[in-house]
CSV table of C-alpha atoms in Angstrom, one decimal:
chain,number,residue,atom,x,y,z
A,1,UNK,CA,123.0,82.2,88.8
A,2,UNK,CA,120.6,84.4,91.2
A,3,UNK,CA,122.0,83.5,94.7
A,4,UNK,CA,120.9,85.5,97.9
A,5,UNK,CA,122.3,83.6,101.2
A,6,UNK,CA,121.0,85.2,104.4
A,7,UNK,CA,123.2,84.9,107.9
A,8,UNK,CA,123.1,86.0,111.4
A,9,UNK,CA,120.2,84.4,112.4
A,10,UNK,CA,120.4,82.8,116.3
A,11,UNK,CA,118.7,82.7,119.9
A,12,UNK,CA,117.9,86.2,121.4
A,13,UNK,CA,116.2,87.3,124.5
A,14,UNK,CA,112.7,88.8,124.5
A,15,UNK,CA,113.5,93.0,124.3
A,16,UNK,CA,117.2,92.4,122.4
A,17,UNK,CA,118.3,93.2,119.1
A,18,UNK,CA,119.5,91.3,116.4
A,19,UNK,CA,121.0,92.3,112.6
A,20,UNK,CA,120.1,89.7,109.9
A,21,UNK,CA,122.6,90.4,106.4
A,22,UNK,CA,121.3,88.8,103.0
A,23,UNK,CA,124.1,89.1,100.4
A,24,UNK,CA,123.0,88.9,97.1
A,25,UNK,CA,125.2,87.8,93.5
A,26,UNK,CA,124.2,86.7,90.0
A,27,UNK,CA,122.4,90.2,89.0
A,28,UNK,CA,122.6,93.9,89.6
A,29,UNK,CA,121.7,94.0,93.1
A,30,UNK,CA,121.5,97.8,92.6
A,31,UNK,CA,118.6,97.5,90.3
A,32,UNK,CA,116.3,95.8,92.4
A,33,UNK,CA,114.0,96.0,94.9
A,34,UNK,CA,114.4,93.7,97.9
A,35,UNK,CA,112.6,92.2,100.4
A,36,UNK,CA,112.5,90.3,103.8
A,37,UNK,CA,109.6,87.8,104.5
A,38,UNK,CA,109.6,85.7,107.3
A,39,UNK,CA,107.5,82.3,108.5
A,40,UNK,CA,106.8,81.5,112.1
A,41,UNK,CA,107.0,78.0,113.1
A,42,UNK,CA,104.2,75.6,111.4
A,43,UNK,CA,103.2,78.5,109.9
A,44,UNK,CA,102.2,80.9,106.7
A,45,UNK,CA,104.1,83.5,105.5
A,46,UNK,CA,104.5,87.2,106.5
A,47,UNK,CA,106.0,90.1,104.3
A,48,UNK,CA,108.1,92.1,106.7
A,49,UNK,CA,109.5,94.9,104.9
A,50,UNK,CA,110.7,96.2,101.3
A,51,UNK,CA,113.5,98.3,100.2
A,52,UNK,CA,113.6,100.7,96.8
A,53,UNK,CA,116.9,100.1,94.8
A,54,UNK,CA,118.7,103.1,96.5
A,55,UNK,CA,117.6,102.5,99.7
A,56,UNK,CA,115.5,105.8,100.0
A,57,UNK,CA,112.2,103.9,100.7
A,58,UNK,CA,111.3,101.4,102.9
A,59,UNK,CA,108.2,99.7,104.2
A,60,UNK,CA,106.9,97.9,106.6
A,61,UNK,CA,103.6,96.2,108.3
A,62,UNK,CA,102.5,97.6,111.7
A,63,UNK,CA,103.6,94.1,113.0
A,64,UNK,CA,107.2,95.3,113.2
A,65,UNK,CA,107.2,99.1,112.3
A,66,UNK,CA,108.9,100.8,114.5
A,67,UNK,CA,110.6,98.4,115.9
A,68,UNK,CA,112.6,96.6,112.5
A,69,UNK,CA,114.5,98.9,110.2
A,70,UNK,CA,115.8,97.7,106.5
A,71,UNK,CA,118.9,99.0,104.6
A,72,UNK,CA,121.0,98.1,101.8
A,73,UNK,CA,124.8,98.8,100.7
A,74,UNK,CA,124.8,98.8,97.3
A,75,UNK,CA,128.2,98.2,96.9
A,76,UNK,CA,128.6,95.2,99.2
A,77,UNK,CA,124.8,93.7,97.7
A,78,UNK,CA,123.8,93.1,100.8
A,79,UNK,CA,120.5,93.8,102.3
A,80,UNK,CA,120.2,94.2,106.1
A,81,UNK,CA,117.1,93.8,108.8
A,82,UNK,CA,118.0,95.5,112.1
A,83,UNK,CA,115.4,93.6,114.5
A,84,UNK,CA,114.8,95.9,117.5
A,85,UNK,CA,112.5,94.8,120.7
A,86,UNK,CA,112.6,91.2,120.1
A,87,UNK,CA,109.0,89.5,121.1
A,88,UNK,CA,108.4,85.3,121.1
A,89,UNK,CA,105.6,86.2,118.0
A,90,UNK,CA,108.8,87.1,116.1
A,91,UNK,CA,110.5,83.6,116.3
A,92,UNK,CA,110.3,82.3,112.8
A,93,UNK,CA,112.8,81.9,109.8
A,94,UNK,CA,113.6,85.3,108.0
A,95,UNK,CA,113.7,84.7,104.2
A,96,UNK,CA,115.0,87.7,101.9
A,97,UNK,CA,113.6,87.9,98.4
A,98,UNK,CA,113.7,89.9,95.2
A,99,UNK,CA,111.1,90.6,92.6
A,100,UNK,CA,111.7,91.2,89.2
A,101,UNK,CA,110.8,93.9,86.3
A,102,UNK,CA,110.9,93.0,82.8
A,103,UNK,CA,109.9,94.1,79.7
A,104,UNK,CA,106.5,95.3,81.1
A,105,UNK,CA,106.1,92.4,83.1
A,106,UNK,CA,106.7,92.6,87.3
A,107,UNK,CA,107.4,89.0,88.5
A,108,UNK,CA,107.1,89.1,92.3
A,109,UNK,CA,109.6,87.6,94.5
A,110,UNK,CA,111.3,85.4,91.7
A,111,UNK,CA,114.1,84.4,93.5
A,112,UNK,CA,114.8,83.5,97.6
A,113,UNK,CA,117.2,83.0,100.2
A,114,UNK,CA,117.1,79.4,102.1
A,115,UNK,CA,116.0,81.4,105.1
A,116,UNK,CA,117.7,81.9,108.6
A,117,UNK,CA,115.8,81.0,111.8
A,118,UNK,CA,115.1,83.3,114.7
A,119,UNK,CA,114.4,82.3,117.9
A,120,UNK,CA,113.0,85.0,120.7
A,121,UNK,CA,113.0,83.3,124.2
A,122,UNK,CA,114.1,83.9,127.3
B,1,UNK,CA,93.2,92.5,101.6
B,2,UNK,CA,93.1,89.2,103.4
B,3,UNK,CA,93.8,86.3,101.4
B,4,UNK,CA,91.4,83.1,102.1
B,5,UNK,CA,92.7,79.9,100.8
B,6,UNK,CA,90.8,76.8,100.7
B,7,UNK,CA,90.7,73.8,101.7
B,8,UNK,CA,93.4,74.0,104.3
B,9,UNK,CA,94.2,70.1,103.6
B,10,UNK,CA,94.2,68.5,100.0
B,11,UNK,CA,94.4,64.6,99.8
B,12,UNK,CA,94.8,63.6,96.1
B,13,UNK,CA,95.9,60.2,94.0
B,14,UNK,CA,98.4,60.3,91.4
B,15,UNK,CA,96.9,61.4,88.3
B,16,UNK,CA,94.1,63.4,89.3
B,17,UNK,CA,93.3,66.9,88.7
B,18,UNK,CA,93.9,69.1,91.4
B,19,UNK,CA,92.0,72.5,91.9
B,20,UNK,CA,92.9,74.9,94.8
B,21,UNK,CA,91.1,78.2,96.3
B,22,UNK,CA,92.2,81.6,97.1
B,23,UNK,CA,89.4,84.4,97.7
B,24,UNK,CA,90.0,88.1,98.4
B,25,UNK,CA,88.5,90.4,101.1
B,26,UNK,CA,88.1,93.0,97.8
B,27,UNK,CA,89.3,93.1,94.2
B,28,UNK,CA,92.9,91.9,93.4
B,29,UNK,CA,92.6,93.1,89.7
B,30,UNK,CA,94.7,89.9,88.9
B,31,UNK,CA,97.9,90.8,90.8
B,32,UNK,CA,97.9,87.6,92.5
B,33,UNK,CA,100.8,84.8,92.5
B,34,UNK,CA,100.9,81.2,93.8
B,35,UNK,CA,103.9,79.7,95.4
B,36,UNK,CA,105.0,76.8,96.0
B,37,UNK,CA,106.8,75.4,99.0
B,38,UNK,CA,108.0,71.5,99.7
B,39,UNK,CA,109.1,71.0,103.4
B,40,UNK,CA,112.3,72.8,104.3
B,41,UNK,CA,112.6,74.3,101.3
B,42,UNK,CA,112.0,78.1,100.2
B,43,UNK,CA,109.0,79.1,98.4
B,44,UNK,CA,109.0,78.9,94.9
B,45,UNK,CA,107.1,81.2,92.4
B,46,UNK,CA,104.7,79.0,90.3
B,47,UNK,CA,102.2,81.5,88.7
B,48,UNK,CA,102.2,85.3,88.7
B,49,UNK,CA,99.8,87.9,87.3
B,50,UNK,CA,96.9,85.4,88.0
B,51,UNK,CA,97.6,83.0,85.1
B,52,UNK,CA,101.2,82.9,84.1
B,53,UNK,CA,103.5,80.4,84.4
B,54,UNK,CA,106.8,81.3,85.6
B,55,UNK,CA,110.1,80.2,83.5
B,56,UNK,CA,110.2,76.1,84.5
B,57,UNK,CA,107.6,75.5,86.1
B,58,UNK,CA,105.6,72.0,84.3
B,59,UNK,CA,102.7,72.6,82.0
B,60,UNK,CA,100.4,70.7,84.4
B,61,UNK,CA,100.4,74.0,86.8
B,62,UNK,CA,97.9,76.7,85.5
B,63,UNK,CA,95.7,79.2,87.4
B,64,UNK,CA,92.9,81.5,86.8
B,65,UNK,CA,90.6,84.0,88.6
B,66,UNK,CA,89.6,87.7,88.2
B,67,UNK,CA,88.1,90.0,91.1
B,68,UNK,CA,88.0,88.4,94.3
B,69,UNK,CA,88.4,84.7,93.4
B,70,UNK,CA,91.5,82.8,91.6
B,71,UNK,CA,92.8,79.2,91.7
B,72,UNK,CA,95.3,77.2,91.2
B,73,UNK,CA,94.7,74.0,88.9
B,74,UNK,CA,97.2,70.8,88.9
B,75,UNK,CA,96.1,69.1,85.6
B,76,UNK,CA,97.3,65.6,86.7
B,77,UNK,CA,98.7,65.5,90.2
B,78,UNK,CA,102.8,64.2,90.1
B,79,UNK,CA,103.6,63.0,93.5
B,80,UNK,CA,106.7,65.5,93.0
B,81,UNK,CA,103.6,68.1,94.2
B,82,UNK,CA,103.8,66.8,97.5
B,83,UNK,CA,104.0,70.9,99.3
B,84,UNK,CA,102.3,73.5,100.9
B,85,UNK,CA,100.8,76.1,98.4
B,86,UNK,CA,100.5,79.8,98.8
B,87,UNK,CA,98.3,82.6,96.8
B,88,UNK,CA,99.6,86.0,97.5
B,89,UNK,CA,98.3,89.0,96.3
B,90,UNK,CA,100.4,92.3,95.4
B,91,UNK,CA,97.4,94.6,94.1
B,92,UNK,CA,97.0,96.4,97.4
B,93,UNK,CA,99.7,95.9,100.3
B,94,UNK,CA,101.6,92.7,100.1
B,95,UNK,CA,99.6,89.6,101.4
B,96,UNK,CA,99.7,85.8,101.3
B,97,UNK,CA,97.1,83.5,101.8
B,98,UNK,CA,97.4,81.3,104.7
B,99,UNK,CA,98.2,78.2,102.6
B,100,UNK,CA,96.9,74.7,101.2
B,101,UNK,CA,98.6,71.7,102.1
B,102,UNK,CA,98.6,69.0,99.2
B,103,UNK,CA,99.2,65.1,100.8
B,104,UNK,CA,99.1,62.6,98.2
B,105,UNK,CA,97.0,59.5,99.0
């Protein structure tokens, strides 16, 4: 069973830094892409960044580039989001995701976490 | 591409036949997915590659589109359906649609 459990949410002050983990089981986590997507508040949802299967290429929108930083340790399955220069707009709960590649078919974000909340505020 | 979902707010009855919006600001070449998400809960992937029904989801669930427009059909409304509904396209950049809420009368 695909499980991906994401920690280390919490309350942080506007300008900190916080580390979000996802660990991931039930597949090869080293075969996949993976994602973070968050949701403010009351709100949609927002893609926040993706990471290649070896970690070698990572994306972001210009809402947070610069400022947040994915990674992934292949051997521990865990995907990481290093949240730099916290602002208030980033308060939201921080899903991670994977999407899937099979026999010619792409399935996008098949499987999520049950999200970790965020809170920027002084 | 910015994703336009409509109507923000659905109110349907048991039974009916539920038919949901999402437009593109250009061509999505199909790569578009709906997702559904009940309150508190995670999204859940419903329909991928405009019109394909991912492993489990009911029969009653099917979508449709090509170019700019798609949507997402509920054949006969459970009241199971009670969510929030996403379209999000993966054609160029990765973008959801802002969402249609589906309250059951």
């Amino acid at each position: 069973e695909v499980q991906l459990v994401e920690t280390g949410g919490g309350l942080v002050q506007p300008g900190r830094s916080l580390k979000l983990s996802c660990v991931a089981s039930g597949f090869t986590f080293s075969s996949y892409w993976m994602y973070w997507i968050r949701q403010a508040p009351g709100k949609g949802l927002e893609w926040v960044s993706s990471i290649n299967t070896d970690g070698g290429s990572t994306y972001y929108p210009d809402s947070v580039k610069g400022r947040f930083t994915i990674s992934r340790d292949n051997a521990e399955n865990t995907v990481y989001l290093q949240m730099n220069s916290l602002r208030s707009e980033d308060t939201a709960t921080y899903y991670c995701a994977k999407d899937r590649y099979y026999d010619g078919t792409y399935y996008p974000f098949d499987y999520w976490g049950q999200g970790v909340m965020v809170t920027v505020s002084s | 591409i910015q994703l336009t979902q409509s109507p923000s707010l659905l109110s349907a009855s048991v039974g009916d036949r539920v038919t949901l919006s999402c437009k593109g600001s250009q061509n999505i070449n199909n790569y578009l997915a709906w997702y559904q998400q009940k309150l508190g809960e995670a999204p859940k992937l419903l329909i991928y590659k405009t019109n394909s029904l991912q492993t489990g989801i009911p029969s009653r669930f099917s979508g449709s589109g090509s170019g700019t427009d798609y949507t997402l059909t509920i054949s006969s409304l459970h009241s199971e359906d009670l969510a929030t509904y996403y379209c999000y396209q993966y054609n160029n950049g990765l973008t959801f649609g802002s969402g249609t809420k589906l309250e059951i009368k």
